[in-house]
XYZ file of C-alpha atoms in Angstrom:
380
model
C 20.626 -70.269 -68.568
C 22.551 -69.590 -65.369
C 23.042 -72.419 -62.898
C 24.896 -72.950 -59.651
C 28.278 -74.660 -59.604
C 26.500 -77.078 -57.278
C 27.697 -78.986 -54.261
C 31.421 -78.425 -53.730
C 34.077 -79.407 -51.210
C 37.428 -77.858 -50.259
C 40.704 -79.599 -51.038
C 44.181 -79.198 -49.585
C 47.666 -79.148 -51.065
C 50.742 -79.632 -48.870
C 54.140 -78.191 -49.746
C 57.197 -79.525 -47.922
C 59.746 -77.115 -49.383
C 60.308 -73.934 -47.375
C 59.152 -70.614 -48.817
C 61.389 -67.580 -48.377
C 59.112 -64.624 -47.814
C 59.606 -61.034 -48.949
C 60.654 -60.185 -45.390
C 63.490 -62.724 -45.575
C 61.826 -65.135 -43.154
C 61.824 -68.772 -44.270
C 58.440 -70.396 -43.748
C 58.695 -74.191 -43.478
C 56.283 -76.491 -45.252
C 52.785 -75.070 -45.617
C 49.338 -76.017 -46.865
C 46.888 -74.211 -49.120
C 43.158 -74.878 -49.137
C 41.454 -74.564 -52.509
C 38.337 -75.438 -54.498
C 37.819 -76.156 -58.184
C 34.825 -75.750 -60.484
C 34.457 -77.151 -63.983
C 36.881 -79.468 -65.753
C 40.477 -78.923 -66.832
C 40.676 -79.565 -70.574
C 43.200 -81.908 -72.171
C 45.453 -79.037 -73.235
C 45.257 -77.523 -69.724
C 44.565 -74.197 -71.394
C 41.257 -73.255 -69.729
C 42.326 -72.719 -66.111
C 41.358 -69.500 -64.349
C 42.648 -68.540 -60.903
C 40.344 -66.463 -58.681
C 42.156 -64.395 -56.034
C 40.099 -63.324 -53.049
C 39.781 -59.991 -51.278
C 40.360 -59.248 -47.593
C 37.497 -61.237 -46.069
C 37.163 -63.795 -48.873
C 38.365 -67.368 -49.091
C 38.775 -70.331 -51.410
C 34.992 -70.851 -51.389
C 34.227 -68.872 -54.534
C 31.116 -70.598 -55.891
C 28.626 -73.378 -55.311
C 27.423 -74.401 -51.873
C 28.311 -76.798 -49.070
C 24.870 -77.792 -47.796
C 21.919 -78.494 -50.144
C 19.527 -77.599 -47.341
C 21.264 -74.278 -46.692
C 22.299 -73.216 -50.196
C 22.067 -69.474 -49.582
C 23.885 -69.602 -46.253
C 26.742 -71.758 -47.586
C 27.051 -70.111 -50.992
C 30.434 -69.025 -52.349
C 31.265 -65.326 -52.160
C 31.372 -64.846 -55.980
C 28.631 -67.328 -56.837
C 26.839 -64.779 -59.028
C 29.880 -64.678 -61.306
C 31.101 -68.296 -61.387
C 29.047 -71.226 -62.675
C 27.354 -72.634 -65.771
C 26.026 -69.806 -67.934
C 27.599 -67.096 -65.768
C 30.397 -64.755 -66.930
C 33.053 -67.134 -65.632
C 31.311 -70.105 -67.224
C 32.376 -73.417 -65.699
C 31.209 -75.271 -68.809
C 34.144 -73.586 -70.536
C 36.640 -72.721 -67.802
C 38.316 -74.692 -65.030
C 38.129 -72.280 -62.118
C 40.349 -72.460 -59.035
C 39.775 -70.550 -55.799
C 42.487 -70.535 -53.123
C 42.677 -69.378 -49.515
C 45.771 -67.231 -49.171
C 48.779 -68.143 -47.082
C 48.203 -66.650 -43.640
C 44.457 -67.051 -44.016
C 42.022 -68.481 -41.513
C 39.985 -70.779 -43.737
C 42.256 -73.803 -43.927
C 45.544 -72.562 -45.380
C 48.566 -72.329 -43.091
C 48.245 -69.198 -41.002
C 48.405 -67.813 -37.455
C 45.845 -70.325 -36.189
C 47.873 -73.280 -37.559
C 50.266 -75.323 -35.385
C 53.821 -74.033 -35.379
C 55.980 -77.125 -36.128
C 58.587 -75.880 -33.645
C 56.190 -75.673 -30.687
C 53.107 -77.669 -31.599
C 50.988 -74.681 -30.552
C 49.284 -72.138 -32.826
C 51.686 -69.722 -34.498
C 49.752 -66.723 -33.192
C 51.953 -63.636 -33.193
C 54.925 -65.709 -34.401
C 53.406 -66.166 -37.846
C 55.473 -63.925 -40.143
C 54.058 -61.022 -42.090
C 53.283 -62.001 -45.660
C 52.940 -59.841 -48.746
C 50.999 -60.042 -51.972
C 54.222 -61.192 -53.618
C 54.364 -64.063 -51.093
C 50.753 -65.030 -51.791
C 51.421 -65.195 -55.509
C 54.599 -67.224 -54.981
C 52.576 -69.724 -52.919
C 49.826 -69.763 -55.558
C 52.464 -70.549 -58.197
C 53.313 -73.691 -56.242
C 49.632 -74.602 -56.235
C 49.627 -74.073 -59.993
C 52.504 -76.561 -60.282
C 50.662 -78.981 -57.978
C 47.627 -78.856 -60.291
C 49.775 -79.291 -63.385
C 48.837 -75.872 -64.763
C 51.747 -74.259 -66.587
C 49.806 -71.222 -67.782
C 46.594 -69.640 -66.529
C 44.119 -68.568 -69.177
C 43.355 -65.753 -66.748
C 43.996 -64.629 -63.201
C 41.105 -62.581 -61.850
C 40.373 -60.720 -58.649
C 38.539 -57.779 -57.167
C 39.995 -55.277 -54.702
C 42.890 -57.028 -52.937
C 42.331 -59.895 -55.368
C 42.962 -57.474 -58.232
C 46.342 -56.618 -56.742
C 47.212 -60.313 -56.784
C 46.137 -60.568 -60.419
C 48.454 -57.654 -61.212
C 51.328 -59.264 -59.325
C 50.845 -62.526 -61.227
C 51.355 -60.711 -64.539
C 54.561 -59.131 -63.207
C 56.108 -62.014 -61.272
C 55.146 -64.750 -63.747
C 54.554 -63.007 -67.079
C 54.928 -66.259 -69.055
C 52.297 -68.032 -66.955
C 49.334 -65.644 -67.359
C 47.595 -64.897 -70.656
C 44.986 -62.496 -69.262
C 45.017 -60.353 -66.130
C 41.565 -59.270 -64.927
C 41.753 -56.476 -62.365
C 38.480 -55.250 -60.846
C 37.897 -52.384 -58.385
C 41.563 -52.317 -57.504
C 44.583 -50.043 -57.317
C 48.322 -50.279 -57.997
C 49.025 -49.019 -54.445
C 47.092 -47.704 -51.489
C 46.639 -44.010 -50.880
C 47.616 -42.477 -47.534
C 43.907 -42.357 -46.664
C 43.517 -46.091 -47.273
C 46.571 -46.880 -45.161
C 45.060 -44.692 -42.443
C 41.792 -46.650 -42.469
C 43.764 -49.894 -42.188
C 45.736 -48.549 -39.252
C 42.601 -47.509 -37.358
C 41.196 -51.009 -37.883
C 44.421 -52.625 -36.696
C 44.594 -50.444 -33.603
C 41.061 -51.496 -32.709
C 42.289 -55.102 -32.625
C 45.681 -54.447 -31.033
C 44.096 -52.500 -28.163
C 41.485 -55.158 -27.382
C 42.295 -56.674 -23.931
C 41.520 -60.113 -25.343
C 44.168 -59.800 -28.053
C 47.015 -60.843 -25.708
C 49.706 -59.734 -28.125
C 48.327 -62.055 -30.780
C 48.535 -65.177 -28.633
C 44.882 -65.474 -27.665
C 44.220 -69.004 -28.920
C 44.986 -70.666 -25.577
C 43.931 -67.887 -23.242
C 40.866 -67.997 -21.013
C 40.035 -69.985 -17.907
C 39.276 -73.157 -19.849
C 42.376 -72.930 -22.027
C 40.187 -73.022 -25.145
C 41.142 -69.533 -26.207
C 39.405 -66.197 -26.481
C 38.475 -63.930 -29.372
C 39.390 -60.240 -29.481
C 35.778 -59.715 -30.450
C 35.492 -56.023 -29.646
C 38.489 -55.152 -31.778
C 37.370 -57.289 -34.702
C 33.875 -55.766 -34.547
C 35.249 -52.243 -34.687
C 37.714 -53.127 -37.448
C 34.923 -54.562 -39.575
C 32.637 -51.617 -38.918
C 35.331 -49.158 -40.013
C 36.073 -51.233 -43.090
C 32.446 -51.670 -44.028
C 31.880 -47.923 -44.059
C 34.548 -47.630 -46.751
C 33.003 -50.393 -48.867
C 29.689 -48.577 -49.312
C 28.932 -45.332 -51.104
C 27.188 -42.424 -49.399
C 24.311 -42.725 -51.876
C 23.844 -46.403 -51.086
C 23.859 -45.738 -47.358
C 21.309 -42.994 -47.828
C 19.091 -45.230 -49.943
C 19.287 -48.263 -47.649
C 19.235 -46.537 -44.272
C 18.991 -42.759 -44.497
C 18.414 -41.271 -41.068
C 15.787 -43.830 -40.141
C 15.617 -44.782 -36.487
C 14.519 -48.100 -35.057
C 11.849 -46.738 -32.732
C 10.966 -43.576 -34.664
C 11.929 -41.414 -31.714
C 15.039 -40.357 -29.849
C 15.997 -42.438 -26.826
C 18.803 -40.137 -25.580
C 21.380 -42.884 -24.933
C 24.185 -44.667 -26.768
C 22.323 -47.843 -27.646
C 21.486 -48.665 -31.258
C 19.153 -45.943 -32.470
C 19.710 -45.413 -36.198
C 19.284 -48.226 -38.717
C 22.814 -47.712 -40.025
C 24.140 -48.335 -36.512
C 22.203 -51.602 -36.324
C 23.572 -52.680 -39.706
C 27.195 -51.937 -38.805
C 26.950 -53.733 -35.476
C 25.405 -56.754 -37.172
C 28.214 -56.864 -39.734
C 30.808 -56.503 -36.981
C 29.310 -59.250 -34.829
C 29.055 -61.661 -37.755
C 32.616 -61.010 -38.877
C 34.062 -61.510 -35.390
C 32.636 -65.028 -35.306
C 34.184 -66.217 -38.577
C 37.472 -64.326 -39.058
C 40.790 -64.452 -37.246
C 42.223 -61.242 -35.813
C 45.847 -62.075 -36.644
C 44.848 -62.823 -40.235
C 43.087 -59.466 -40.409
C 46.234 -57.701 -39.212
C 48.615 -59.352 -41.664
C 46.178 -58.997 -44.577
C 45.737 -55.255 -44.100
C 49.501 -54.849 -43.815
C 49.940 -56.780 -47.069
C 47.556 -54.278 -48.633
C 49.664 -51.399 -47.306
C 52.933 -52.824 -48.608
C 51.872 -53.570 -52.179
C 53.540 -51.164 -54.588
C 54.977 -52.664 -57.794
C 56.540 -49.306 -58.659
C 58.541 -49.095 -55.409
C 61.719 -50.485 -56.976
C 61.279 -48.272 -60.056
C 61.403 -44.852 -58.383
C 57.621 -44.798 -58.258
C 57.331 -45.151 -62.035
C 54.418 -47.519 -62.720
C 55.116 -47.559 -66.445
C 58.605 -48.940 -65.858
C 57.269 -51.449 -63.345
C 54.763 -52.804 -65.870
C 57.375 -53.421 -68.567
C 57.590 -56.989 -67.286
C 53.951 -57.735 -68.104
C 53.015 -59.621 -71.272
C 49.367 -60.485 -70.667
C 46.267 -58.918 -72.120
C 44.190 -57.058 -69.538
C 40.624 -56.301 -68.556
C 40.373 -53.529 -65.967
C 37.086 -52.422 -64.404
C 36.207 -49.704 -61.913
C 33.004 -48.324 -60.410
C 31.999 -44.685 -60.381
C 30.970 -44.605 -56.706
C 33.961 -46.548 -55.392
C 35.733 -43.896 -53.327
C 38.089 -46.352 -51.640
C 39.687 -47.539 -54.899
C 38.457 -44.768 -57.145
C 38.288 -45.055 -60.968
C 41.323 -42.814 -61.393
C 43.417 -45.547 -59.747
C 42.238 -48.055 -62.346
C 42.899 -45.531 -65.102
C 46.434 -45.187 -63.745
C 46.872 -48.924 -64.281
C 45.381 -48.709 -67.768
C 47.605 -45.819 -68.800
C 50.771 -47.596 -67.608
C 49.811 -50.780 -69.449
C 48.969 -48.930 -72.665
C 52.253 -47.060 -72.425
C 53.948 -50.460 -72.654
C 52.019 -51.451 -75.759
C 49.814 -54.022 -74.026
C 46.268 -54.877 -75.025
C 43.883 -53.403 -72.452
C 40.088 -53.299 -72.210
C 38.687 -50.858 -69.668
C 35.161 -50.538 -68.282
C 34.076 -47.806 -65.882
C 30.734 -48.954 -64.514
C 28.076 -46.579 -63.222
C 26.957 -48.512 -60.141
C 25.680 -46.938 -56.896
C 27.040 -49.575 -54.520
C 30.562 -48.221 -53.929
C 33.554 -50.521 -53.546
C 31.363 -53.580 -52.954
C 30.026 -53.234 -56.500
C 32.497 -55.872 -57.686
C 30.627 -58.462 -55.609
C 27.183 -57.622 -56.973
C 25.200 -58.873 -59.930
C 25.250 -55.589 -61.829
C 23.960 -56.018 -65.384
C 26.474 -53.739 -67.124
C 29.440 -54.984 -65.102
C 28.672 -58.640 -65.766
C 27.954 -57.976 -69.447
C 31.327 -56.272 -69.927
C 33.193 -59.019 -68.093
C 31.257 -61.743 -69.909
C 32.131 -60.230 -73.300
C 35.820 -60.149 -72.409
C 35.885 -63.695 -71.058
C 34.105 -65.049 -74.139
C 36.888 -63.538 -76.239
C 39.601 -65.579 -74.486
C 40.896 -68.281 -76.810
C 41.497 -71.621 -75.151
């Protein structure tokens, strides 16, 4: 029977040693916020790292408030917990907020040790390679030499891939869901439109908006964040799902001949944008989308993904969704082909799910069954 991971609380790990980023910038001591679910076994062989996507965080499963379970539920709660595919009776699961994030880990909103004020625009750009390097330090902090698996969807899947390349001896299984080895030009274009929405917001103040405003308490580039989220959300859904959920339905069943909310899809997008602007940091959004753009493990191998994946030693589970047009199944098959070419063990599932890119977050029966079967086969 499936159960919740229960009441959970975030933890923090502090690292005093500087981290040299991919850009060459040295970031002084930093902190990572994380959560754990389940128990680490005596052999320390059952640890699984969950890497989050763009708007995710360390809060993967369980809840913070017993009176508001649904509202404070982790973003992958349907997947992580007793009796669920990532069964916490068997696995010790770790969720971490990425470096540069806005949910507790050191990022643009954190105090710059040189000034005592928020980093803001001075926080350096970070890459997926940098995130994984920081996560490796968290692994050391937790005493975990080898992960039974590193798993992620979308941007999290890219991190799972990078783990198998940067630390091939420390990952036994790489689980890559609804992801891609590199963004297409179209995906980079969507990210740029979203960034420009934020950069052109008058309240952005060049990234130093934390202490702006008449009261000195800071402002939020709300308009830009709303637009960025609306653009992004369109790409997360399939056309069929939009048609099924909203169609061309109007709120008042007649035309009002103005630019206020008229169609249900407009209402939905504005709601998502408003909600996102209240909980996410604009600078974090900028650096995260740029990290997405930069990821390309084949860059140093003349674009040859097969050569790039020669470093990997893990077994792999790769999953894609038929209606995901942002990270289409052919991108996952490209990963699979390159891994197979290197003689690696790969399981691949292409799931027929109508929900588009967001399918990896849903409780789809076939998707969860395939993932559950793979996870049960991992020897601890």
